[in-house]
Coordinates of C-alpha atoms in Angstrom, one line a residue:
M76 CA -56.6 -4.9 1.6
K77 CA -58.2 -6.7 -1.2
T78 CA -61.6 -6.0 0.3
A79 CA -60.9 -2.4 -0.2
A80 CA -60.1 -3.1 -3.9
T81 CA -63.5 -4.7 -4.4
I82 CA -65.2 -1.5 -3.1
S83 CA -63.6 0.5 -5.9
V84 CA -65.3 -1.4 -8.7
L85 CA -68.7 -1.7 -6.9
C86 CA -69.0 1.7 -5.2
C87 CA -70.3 3.5 -8.3
L88 CA -73.2 1.0 -8.4
W89 CA -74.2 1.6 -4.8
A90 CA -73.6 5.3 -4.6
V91 CA -77.1 6.1 -5.8
A92 CA -78.7 3.6 -3.5
E93 CA -80.0 4.4 0.0
A94 CA -77.7 3.0 2.7
E95 CA -79.3 -0.1 4.3
E96 CA -78.5 -1.7 7.6
A97 CA -79.8 -5.2 6.8
P98 CA -79.4 -8.2 8.9
V99 CA -76.8 -10.7 7.7
E100 CA -78.4 -12.9 5.1
Q101 CA -77.6 -16.4 6.4
V102 CA -77.3 -18.2 3.1
A103 CA -78.0 -21.7 4.5
L104 CA -79.1 -22.7 1.0
N105 CA -81.7 -25.2 2.4
L106 CA -84.2 -26.6 0.0
P107 CA -87.9 -26.1 0.5
P108 CA -89.8 -28.9 2.2
A109 CA -91.6 -29.7 -1.1
A110 CA -88.4 -30.6 -2.7
R111 CA -87.8 -33.2 0.0
S112 CA -91.1 -35.0 -0.4
S113 CA -90.8 -38.7 -1.3
S114 CA -92.6 -41.9 -0.6
H115 CA -89.3 -43.5 0.3
S116 CA -86.8 -42.9 3.1
L117 CA -83.8 -40.7 2.4
D118 CA -81.8 -42.3 5.3
D119 CA -78.2 -42.6 4.2
A120 CA -77.6 -46.0 5.7
R121 CA -80.8 -47.4 4.1
L122 CA -79.9 -46.0 0.7
Q123 CA -76.5 -47.6 0.9
L124 CA -77.9 -50.9 2.1
D125 CA -80.3 -50.9 -0.9
H126 CA -77.4 -50.1 -3.2
A127 CA -79.1 -47.0 -4.5
L128 CA -77.6 -45.1 -7.4
I129 CA -77.2 -41.4 -8.1
G130 CA -80.1 -40.3 -10.3
N131 CA -80.6 -36.7 -11.6
V132 CA -78.1 -34.1 -10.4
E133 CA -79.5 -30.6 -10.5
I134 CA -77.1 -27.7 -10.0
R135 CA -78.6 -24.4 -8.8
I136 CA -76.5 -21.2 -8.9
D137 CA -77.7 -18.1 -7.0
D138 CA -76.8 -14.6 -8.1
V139 CA -74.5 -12.4 -6.1
F140 CA -77.6 -10.6 -4.6
E141 CA -80.6 -12.8 -4.0
D142 CA -84.3 -11.9 -4.2
A143 CA -83.9 -9.9 -7.4
N144 CA -87.5 -8.8 -7.3
D145 CA -87.0 -7.0 -4.0
L146 CA -83.6 -5.4 -5.0
S147 CA -83.1 -1.8 -5.9
A148 CA -81.6 -0.9 -9.3
P149 CA -77.9 -0.8 -8.4
Y150 CA -78.0 -4.4 -7.0
K151 CA -79.9 -5.6 -10.1
L152 CA -77.3 -4.0 -12.2
A153 CA -74.5 -5.7 -10.3
N154 CA -76.2 -9.1 -10.9
A155 CA -76.5 -8.3 -14.6
L156 CA -72.8 -7.3 -14.9
H157 CA -71.6 -10.4 -13.0
I158 CA -70.6 -13.4 -15.1
S159 CA -72.2 -16.3 -13.3
T160 CA -70.3 -19.5 -12.6
R161 CA -71.0 -22.0 -15.3
V162 CA -72.8 -25.2 -14.5
R163 CA -70.0 -27.3 -15.9
T164 CA -67.5 -25.4 -13.6
I165 CA -69.5 -26.8 -10.6
A166 CA -69.9 -30.2 -12.2
E167 CA -66.2 -30.6 -12.7
Q168 CA -65.7 -30.5 -8.9
L169 CA -68.2 -33.1 -7.9
L170 CA -67.0 -36.5 -6.7
F171 CA -70.1 -38.2 -8.0
H172 CA -72.1 -38.5 -11.2
T173 CA -75.3 -39.9 -12.4
G174 CA -75.1 -43.7 -12.2
D175 CA -72.6 -43.9 -9.4
A176 CA -73.3 -45.7 -6.2
Y177 CA -74.9 -43.4 -3.6
N178 CA -72.2 -42.4 -1.1
P179 CA -73.0 -39.7 1.5
H180 CA -69.2 -39.2 2.1
A181 CA -68.8 -38.1 -1.6
L182 CA -71.7 -35.6 -1.2
A183 CA -70.3 -34.1 2.0
E184 CA -66.8 -33.8 0.7
S185 CA -67.9 -32.3 -2.6
A186 CA -69.8 -29.7 -0.6
R187 CA -66.6 -28.9 1.4
M188 CA -64.6 -28.7 -1.8
L189 CA -67.1 -26.2 -3.3
R190 CA -67.1 -24.1 -0.1
E191 CA -63.3 -23.8 -0.4
Q192 CA -63.7 -22.0 -3.8
R193 CA -63.2 -18.3 -3.5
Y194 CA -65.9 -17.6 -6.1
L195 CA -68.7 -19.2 -3.9
S196 CA -69.9 -17.9 -0.5
D197 CA -71.7 -21.1 0.4
A198 CA -72.6 -24.5 -1.0
T199 CA -74.9 -27.4 0.0
I200 CA -75.4 -30.8 -1.6
E201 CA -78.5 -32.8 -0.5
P202 CA -80.4 -35.9 -1.7
V203 CA -84.0 -34.7 -2.3
R204 CA -85.9 -37.7 -3.8
Y205 CA -85.7 -41.5 -3.8
N206 CA -87.2 -42.8 -7.0
D207 CA -88.9 -46.1 -7.7
D208 CA -86.0 -47.2 -9.9
N209 CA -83.7 -47.2 -6.8
T210 CA -82.0 -43.9 -7.8
V211 CA -81.5 -40.8 -5.6
D212 CA -82.0 -37.3 -7.1
V213 CA -79.5 -34.8 -5.8
V214 CA -79.5 -31.0 -5.7
V215 CA -76.2 -29.0 -5.6
H216 CA -77.0 -25.4 -4.5
V217 CA -74.3 -22.8 -4.5
H218 CA -74.1 -19.0 -4.1
D219 CA -72.1 -16.8 -6.4
V220 CA -70.0 -13.8 -5.3
W221 CA -68.4 -10.9 -7.2
T222 CA -65.0 -12.1 -8.2
M223 CA -63.5 -9.3 -10.3
S224 CA -61.7 -6.8 -8.2
P225 CA -59.7 -4.0 -9.8
G226 CA -58.7 -1.1 -7.6
I227 CA -56.2 0.3 -5.1
S228 CA -55.7 -1.1 -1.6
F229 CA -53.7 0.1 1.4
G230 CA -52.3 -1.8 4.4
R231 CA -50.2 -1.0 7.4
K232 CA -48.7 -3.2 10.1
G233 CA -45.7 -3.0 12.3
G234 CA -45.3 0.7 11.5
A235 CA -44.8 0.0 7.8
N236 CA -47.1 0.8 4.9
A237 CA -48.0 -1.3 1.9
V238 CA -49.9 -0.2 -1.3
N239 CA -51.4 -2.4 -4.0
L240 CA -52.7 -1.6 -7.4
E241 CA -54.3 -4.7 -8.8
F242 CA -56.7 -6.5 -11.1
E243 CA -57.8 -9.9 -10.0
D244 CA -60.6 -12.3 -11.1
T245 CA -60.9 -15.5 -9.2
N246 CA -63.6 -16.9 -11.5
F247 CA -62.6 -15.7 -15.0
L248 CA -65.5 -15.9 -17.4
G249 CA -67.3 -18.1 -14.9
L250 CA -64.8 -20.9 -15.5
G251 CA -63.2 -21.1 -12.1
K252 CA -59.8 -20.0 -13.4
Q253 CA -57.8 -17.2 -11.7
I254 CA -56.0 -14.4 -13.3
A255 CA -54.2 -11.5 -11.4
V256 CA -52.1 -8.5 -12.3
D257 CA -50.7 -6.7 -9.2
R258 CA -48.5 -3.7 -8.6
S259 CA -47.3 -3.7 -5.0
S260 CA -45.1 -1.6 -2.8
D261 CA -44.1 -2.7 0.7
V262 CA -41.2 -2.6 3.1
D263 CA -39.3 -5.2 1.1
R264 CA -39.7 -4.2 -2.5
D265 CA -41.8 -2.8 -5.3
A266 CA -43.1 -5.4 -7.8
W267 CA -45.3 -6.1 -10.7
R268 CA -46.8 -9.6 -10.5
F269 CA -48.8 -11.7 -13.0
A270 CA -50.4 -15.0 -12.1
Y271 CA -52.6 -17.6 -13.6
K272 CA -54.2 -20.7 -12.0
D273 CA -56.3 -23.3 -13.7
P274 CA -57.6 -25.8 -11.1
H275 CA -59.2 -28.1 -13.7
L276 CA -57.1 -28.1 -16.7
F277 CA -59.2 -29.1 -19.7
G278 CA -61.9 -30.3 -17.3
S279 CA -59.6 -32.7 -15.5
W280 CA -58.2 -32.8 -12.0
W281 CA -54.9 -31.6 -13.2
R282 CA -53.9 -28.1 -11.9
L283 CA -51.8 -25.6 -13.8
G284 CA -50.2 -22.6 -12.1
A285 CA -47.9 -20.0 -13.5
S286 CA -46.6 -16.6 -12.2
Y287 CA -44.1 -14.0 -13.0
A288 CA -42.9 -11.0 -11.0
D289 CA -40.7 -8.1 -12.0
M290 CA -39.4 -6.6 -8.8
S291 CA -37.3 -3.6 -7.8
D292 CA -34.6 -6.0 -6.5
G293 CA -34.9 -8.8 -9.1
R294 CA -37.5 -11.1 -10.6
E295 CA -39.5 -14.3 -9.7
E296 CA -40.9 -17.0 -11.9
S297 CA -42.8 -20.2 -11.1
L298 CA -44.6 -23.0 -13.0
S299 CA -46.3 -26.1 -11.7
L300 CA -48.5 -28.9 -13.1
T301 CA -50.0 -31.2 -10.5
R302 CA -52.7 -33.8 -10.0
P303 CA -53.1 -33.7 -6.3
F304 CA -54.9 -36.0 -3.9
Y305 CA -57.9 -33.9 -4.6
S306 CA -60.2 -35.9 -2.3
L307 CA -59.9 -38.3 0.6
D308 CA -60.6 -41.3 -1.7
T309 CA -58.2 -40.3 -4.5
R310 CA -55.9 -43.2 -5.3
W311 CA -52.8 -41.4 -6.8
S312 CA -51.1 -38.1 -7.2
L313 CA -48.4 -36.7 -9.4
G314 CA -46.8 -33.2 -9.7
V315 CA -43.9 -31.2 -11.0
G316 CA -42.9 -27.6 -10.3
G317 CA -40.1 -25.2 -10.7
F318 CA -39.2 -21.8 -9.2
D319 CA -36.5 -19.3 -10.1
S320 CA -36.0 -16.0 -8.1
T321 CA -33.5 -13.3 -7.8
S322 CA -34.0 -10.8 -4.9
T323 CA -32.4 -8.9 -2.1
Q324 CA -32.8 -10.4 1.4
S325 CA -32.7 -8.4 4.6
Q326 CA -32.1 -9.3 8.2
Y327 CA -33.5 -7.2 11.0
S328 CA -32.8 -5.9 14.5
L329 CA -35.4 -3.8 16.4
G330 CA -37.3 -3.3 13.2
E331 CA -34.3 -1.9 11.3
I332 CA -32.3 -3.6 8.5
V333 CA -28.8 -4.5 9.8
N334 CA -27.6 -6.9 7.1
Q335 CA -28.5 -7.3 3.4
Y336 CA -27.4 -9.5 0.5
A337 CA -28.6 -10.7 -2.9
V338 CA -29.8 -14.3 -3.3
H339 CA -30.5 -16.3 -6.5
Q340 CA -32.7 -19.3 -5.8
Q341 CA -33.6 -22.1 -8.1
A342 CA -35.9 -24.9 -7.0
F343 CA -37.4 -28.0 -8.6
D344 CA -39.8 -30.5 -7.2
L345 CA -41.1 -33.8 -8.7
G346 CA -43.3 -36.0 -6.6
G347 CA -46.3 -38.3 -6.4
G348 CA -48.0 -40.9 -4.3
I349 CA -50.5 -43.8 -4.0
S350 CA -53.3 -44.6 -1.6
E351 CA -56.0 -47.2 -1.0
G352 CA -58.4 -44.4 -0.4
L353 CA -60.8 -43.7 2.5
Q354 CA -61.1 -46.8 4.7
D355 CA -63.0 -46.9 8.0
G356 CA -62.7 -43.1 8.3
W357 CA -59.0 -42.9 7.7
V358 CA -56.7 -42.2 4.7
R359 CA -53.2 -43.5 4.3
R360 CA -50.9 -42.2 1.5
W361 CA -47.4 -43.3 0.5
I362 CA -45.6 -40.5 -1.1
T363 CA -42.2 -40.0 -2.7
G364 CA -40.3 -37.5 -4.8
V365 CA -37.1 -35.6 -5.7
R366 CA -36.2 -32.0 -4.6
Y367 CA -33.6 -29.6 -5.8
D368 CA -32.9 -26.3 -4.0
A369 CA -29.9 -24.1 -4.9
R370 CA -29.2 -20.7 -3.4
D371 CA -26.4 -18.5 -4.6
F372 CA -25.6 -15.5 -2.4
S373 CA -23.7 -12.3 -3.4
L374 CA -23.3 -8.7 -2.4
A375 CA -26.3 -6.4 -2.7
P376 CA -26.1 -2.8 -3.7
P377 CA -24.5 -1.0 -0.7
K378 CA -26.7 0.9 1.8
D379 CA -25.6 3.2 4.5
G380 CA -25.5 1.6 8.0
V381 CA -26.2 -1.8 6.6
N382 CA -23.7 -4.7 6.8
A383 CA -23.0 -7.0 3.9
M384 CA -22.2 -10.4 5.4
V385 CA -22.9 -12.9 2.6
P386 CA -23.8 -16.5 3.5
E387 CA -22.1 -19.4 1.7
D388 CA -23.8 -20.8 -1.4
R389 CA -25.9 -23.9 -0.6
V390 CA -27.4 -26.7 -2.7
L391 CA -29.7 -29.4 -1.5
S392 CA -30.6 -32.2 -3.9
Y393 CA -32.2 -35.3 -2.6
P394 CA -34.8 -38.0 -3.1
W395 CA -37.3 -38.5 -0.3
V396 CA -40.1 -40.9 0.8
G397 CA -42.9 -40.3 3.2
I398 CA -46.3 -41.1 4.5
E399 CA -49.5 -39.1 5.1
V400 CA -52.4 -40.0 7.3
I401 CA -55.7 -38.1 7.6
Q402 CA -58.8 -38.8 9.6
D403 CA -62.2 -38.0 8.0
Q404 CA -63.8 -35.9 10.8
Y405 CA -65.2 -32.5 10.0
R406 CA -67.7 -30.2 11.7
Q407 CA -69.7 -27.5 10.0
T408 CA -70.0 -24.2 12.0
R409 CA -70.2 -20.5 11.6
N410 CA -68.6 -17.4 13.2
L411 CA -65.3 -18.7 14.2
D412 CA -62.6 -17.6 11.7
Q413 CA -65.1 -16.1 9.3
I414 CA -68.1 -13.9 9.7
G415 CA -71.4 -15.2 8.6
R416 CA -69.9 -18.0 6.3
T417 CA -70.1 -21.7 6.7
E418 CA -66.8 -23.1 7.9
D419 CA -65.6 -26.7 7.7
L420 CA -63.6 -27.4 10.9
H421 CA -61.3 -30.4 10.8
L422 CA -61.6 -32.1 14.2
G423 CA -59.7 -35.2 13.1
R424 CA -56.1 -36.1 13.2
S425 CA -53.6 -35.7 10.4
A426 CA -49.9 -36.3 10.0
R427 CA -47.3 -36.2 7.3
L428 CA -43.6 -37.3 7.5
E429 CA -40.9 -37.0 4.8
L430 CA -37.4 -38.4 5.0
G431 CA -34.7 -37.7 2.4
Y432 CA -31.0 -38.0 1.9
A433 CA -29.0 -35.2 0.3
S434 CA -25.6 -36.3 -1.1
S435 CA -22.8 -34.7 -3.0
A436 CA -23.4 -37.5 -5.6
F437 CA -26.7 -35.7 -6.3
G438 CA -25.1 -32.3 -6.5
S439 CA -25.6 -31.2 -2.8
T440 CA -22.9 -29.1 -1.1
H441 CA -23.2 -31.3 2.0
D442 CA -24.3 -34.8 2.8
A443 CA -27.4 -34.7 5.0
V444 CA -30.5 -36.5 6.2
V445 CA -33.5 -34.2 5.6
L446 CA -36.5 -34.5 7.8
N447 CA -39.9 -32.7 7.4
G448 CA -43.0 -33.6 9.4
T449 CA -46.3 -32.1 10.5
L450 CA -49.0 -33.3 13.0
Q451 CA -52.4 -31.8 13.7
A452 CA -55.2 -32.9 16.0
G453 CA -58.6 -31.3 16.6
F454 CA -60.9 -31.9 19.6
E455 CA -64.3 -30.8 20.9
P456 CA -63.7 -31.2 24.6
L457 CA -67.0 -29.6 25.4
E458 CA -70.0 -28.6 23.4
D459 CA -69.1 -25.6 21.2
H460 CA -65.5 -25.7 22.5
Y461 CA -63.0 -26.5 19.8
S462 CA -59.2 -27.1 20.2
I463 CA -56.8 -27.5 17.3
S464 CA -53.2 -28.3 18.1
S465 CA -50.3 -28.6 15.6
L466 CA -46.6 -29.5 15.5
A467 CA -44.1 -29.0 12.7
L468 CA -40.5 -30.3 12.5
N469 CA -38.0 -29.5 9.8
G470 CA -34.2 -29.8 9.6
R471 CA -31.1 -31.6 8.4
L472 CA -28.8 -33.9 10.2
E473 CA -25.2 -33.2 9.0
D474 CA -22.1 -34.7 10.6
G475 CA -24.1 -35.8 13.7
E476 CA -25.5 -32.3 14.3
V477 CA -28.9 -30.8 13.5
H478 CA -28.7 -27.9 11.1
N479 CA -31.5 -25.4 10.2
G480 CA -33.7 -27.3 12.6
T481 CA -37.0 -25.9 13.6
L482 CA -39.7 -27.3 15.9
E483 CA -43.0 -25.3 16.0
V484 CA -45.8 -26.2 18.3
G485 CA -49.1 -24.3 18.6
S486 CA -52.7 -24.6 19.8
R487 CA -55.9 -22.7 19.1
Y488 CA -58.9 -22.7 21.3
Y489 CA -62.4 -21.4 20.5
M490 CA -65.0 -21.1 23.3
R491 CA -68.4 -20.1 21.9
Q492 CA -70.2 -17.9 24.4
S493 CA -73.2 -17.2 22.2
P494 CA -74.0 -17.5 18.5
R495 CA -72.3 -14.2 18.0
R496 CA -69.5 -14.1 20.6
V497 CA -66.4 -16.3 20.9
L498 CA -63.5 -16.2 23.2
F499 CA -60.4 -17.2 21.2
G500 CA -57.0 -18.1 22.5
A501 CA -53.8 -19.1 20.8
V502 CA -50.4 -20.1 22.0
S503 CA -47.3 -21.0 19.9
A504 CA -43.6 -21.7 20.4
S505 CA -40.7 -22.1 18.0
F506 CA -37.4 -23.8 18.8
T507 CA -34.4 -23.7 16.5
S508 CA -31.0 -25.4 16.2
N509 CA -28.1 -24.0 14.0
L510 CA -30.2 -21.9 11.7
D511 CA -28.7 -21.3 8.2
P512 CA -27.2 -17.8 8.0
D513 CA -30.0 -16.6 5.7
T514 CA -32.7 -17.7 8.2
Q515 CA -33.9 -15.6 11.2
L516 CA -36.5 -16.4 13.8
L517 CA -38.4 -13.1 14.1
L518 CA -41.2 -11.6 16.3
G519 CA -43.0 -8.3 15.7
G520 CA -46.0 -6.6 14.2
D521 CA -46.1 -8.8 11.2
S522 CA -45.9 -12.1 13.2
G523 CA -48.6 -11.6 15.9
L524 CA -47.2 -9.0 18.2
R525 CA -49.5 -6.2 16.9
G526 CA -48.3 -3.4 19.2
Y527 CA -44.7 -3.4 18.0
P528 CA -42.7 -2.7 14.8
L529 CA -42.4 -5.5 12.3
R530 CA -39.5 -7.9 12.7
Y531 CA -38.7 -6.3 16.0
Q532 CA -37.1 -9.2 18.0
A533 CA -35.0 -12.1 16.9
G534 CA -33.5 -15.1 18.6
T535 CA -33.2 -18.8 18.7
T536 CA -36.5 -19.5 20.5
R537 CA -39.8 -17.7 20.3
A538 CA -43.2 -17.8 22.2
L539 CA -46.4 -16.0 21.5
L540 CA -49.7 -15.8 23.3
T541 CA -52.9 -14.2 21.9
L542 CA -56.3 -13.7 23.6
E543 CA -59.3 -12.3 21.8
E544 CA -62.9 -11.6 22.6
R545 CA -64.6 -11.8 19.2
F546 CA -67.9 -10.3 18.2
Y547 CA -69.9 -11.1 15.1
T548 CA -72.7 -8.7 14.3
R549 CA -75.8 -9.0 12.1
W550 CA -74.9 -5.7 10.4
Q551 CA -74.2 -6.0 6.7
P552 CA -73.7 -2.5 5.3
L553 CA -74.9 -2.1 1.7
K554 CA -75.1 -5.9 1.6
L555 CA -71.3 -5.9 1.0
F556 CA -69.6 -6.7 4.4
N557 CA -70.2 -8.8 7.4
V558 CA -69.1 -6.7 10.4
G559 CA -67.3 -8.0 13.4
A560 CA -65.0 -6.6 16.2
A561 CA -62.3 -7.8 18.6
V562 CA -60.7 -6.9 21.8
F563 CA -57.2 -8.5 22.1
F564 CA -54.1 -9.0 24.2
D565 CA -50.8 -10.3 22.8
A566 CA -47.6 -11.3 24.7
G567 CA -44.4 -12.7 23.2
R568 CA -40.7 -12.9 23.5
T569 CA -37.6 -14.4 22.1
W570 CA -34.7 -16.2 23.8
G571 CA -31.2 -16.7 22.7
T572 CA -28.7 -14.6 20.7
D573 CA -29.2 -13.7 17.1
P574 CA -25.9 -12.7 15.3
Y575 CA -27.7 -9.9 13.5
A576 CA -30.2 -8.7 16.1
L577 CA -28.4 -6.6 18.7
A578 CA -30.3 -5.1 21.7
G579 CA -28.0 -2.6 23.5
G580 CA -25.0 -4.3 21.8
S581 CA -25.5 -7.6 23.6
G582 CA -27.7 -9.5 21.2
E583 CA -30.0 -10.5 24.0
S584 CA -33.7 -10.5 24.0
L585 CA -35.7 -7.6 25.5
G586 CA -37.8 -10.0 27.5
W587 CA -41.6 -10.3 27.4
L588 CA -43.4 -7.7 25.2
R589 CA -47.1 -7.2 25.6
D590 CA -49.8 -5.2 23.9
V591 CA -53.5 -4.6 24.1
G592 CA -55.9 -3.3 21.4
V593 CA -59.2 -3.2 19.7
G594 CA -60.1 -3.9 16.1
L595 CA -62.8 -3.8 13.5
R596 CA -63.4 -6.8 11.2
L597 CA -65.0 -6.5 7.7
G598 CA -65.7 -9.9 6.1
S599 CA -66.3 -10.1 2.4
A600 CA -69.9 -10.9 2.0
R601 CA -70.3 -10.6 -1.8
S602 CA -66.7 -10.8 -3.2
G603 CA -64.6 -13.7 -4.2
L604 CA -61.7 -12.7 -1.9
G605 CA -62.9 -14.7 1.0
N606 CA -60.8 -12.4 3.2
V607 CA -61.3 -10.5 6.4
L608 CA -60.1 -6.9 6.5
H609 CA -58.5 -6.1 9.9
I610 CA -58.4 -2.5 11.2
D611 CA -56.6 -2.5 14.5
V612 CA -55.4 0.0 17.1
A613 CA -52.8 -1.6 19.4
C614 CA -50.9 -0.1 22.3
P615 CA -47.6 -1.6 23.4
L616 CA -47.1 -2.1 27.2
D617 CA -43.3 -2.8 27.1
G618 CA -40.3 -2.0 25.0
G619 CA -38.0 1.0 24.6
K620 CA -38.6 4.6 23.8
D621 CA -38.1 3.9 20.1
I622 CA -41.6 2.4 19.9
D623 CA -44.7 4.5 19.1
S624 CA -47.2 4.5 21.9
V625 CA -49.9 3.5 19.4
Q626 CA -49.7 1.2 16.4
F627 CA -52.3 1.4 13.6
L628 CA -52.7 -1.8 11.5
I629 CA -54.6 -2.3 8.3
E630 CA -54.3 -5.7 6.7
T631 CA -56.2 -8.5 5.0
R632 CA -56.1 -12.0 6.4
R633 CA -57.8 -15.2 5.5
S634 CA -59.4 -15.4 8.9
F635 CA -60.8 -13.3 11.8

């Protein structure tokens, strides 16, 4: 959706230009051979053995459109109107400075951190010269993108439309700060949203985030100040955040609202941690904090045909302790989840476990042991075959029983068949125990089952399978989009009875639901959105007569 918004501000610049079907400009950002010349070796191990130091650090920032001398007038005008990223904005994100000991891990991680920024399409950091004074000169080379995106966008999934009117700049004045004003209308609510993010407050590693939303069913406010573990070698973190929201929450059956109530949520989080940094390829962090989450439920404005079963108020207030472990193992690749962009695939292991105790002495409505945990493991079983598996566990132990317990397992598999063709498969399953009354386990057009209405099925257990043949073309229309396509198959179902989701009055699942479809993918080549626009046509193979024979989906995702 946001890709469409970018078109609105740029289309006037390209309307007068002749349409071009240029190959994808693979912005590898490699330095010319002359820049690498040196009478000394640039071998990383040798440089570290010689205790080399970082010498001159040069930062090069490319325009949105390269090769200015060969560009037509509209592209040159776009470069002129664009506010380039400032050199100090890039420098603030580097994990090394002149005079530091040369560390190839710091260079590699700095490049990964830069590639995560939405206002850059690519980044490389390379040592280019070993000097006689035992210093190493380094070049940081990044590529700017267009980051200001006012306009109107439209989306559709699960048979429901969504419209956005927005102004967003992910690199305000070239400083790396994000501002956004958004007017949205979707199946849940209409809303005005305002947001501001400063990832380097006053040039530090502290991050400030603030947002406010005026919604048709309430409001939402949030504020946070954090100094995260911004790198693998960071030794400490600290953060505080608050959230206050009033809204109407709905519960669904067969894509229709069957229960509705108002909820006022207040949340507060204070936490931090310590670490010995990166050691032998692994990071271990000890973390702790305090959480407060209060939810007050009440009647919502009445609506015909909709029940008004209101859950009991709930407060969770608890201290917690935990551990986080990360393996430093990444792989650079292209054309997996993005089109024509460098991707940093984590093929190592990572785990995080938190254990807390909520007590009436802290203001909780129930005494409970609170458990939250995640586990992820990446593998490369064969060359150009990547497997990433994950597990997440959350819940509370109250009076010897698990409440609001969820166990989610999933795996993604990428099999590269050629540089521009990938067979992708994903499987996931969710298991629950005694879900809170305000929580539903749903399956539908907005959760991976593209041929069906959104929030179509509900239950206590869910499974989803997706198979896709992905195509990544060289076509880059008007130098704005990287074009791809997909042929896909989805299959999913729920098990168990949901008290709100009635199928034929029994509350039982409809069984396996399958769909097939084709889709167009438009990746942002020159905008700071970093998104992929999905335009899909899906046909359901199962379900009742209440389902349309064809579903049209238009949505923006962070990946293919």
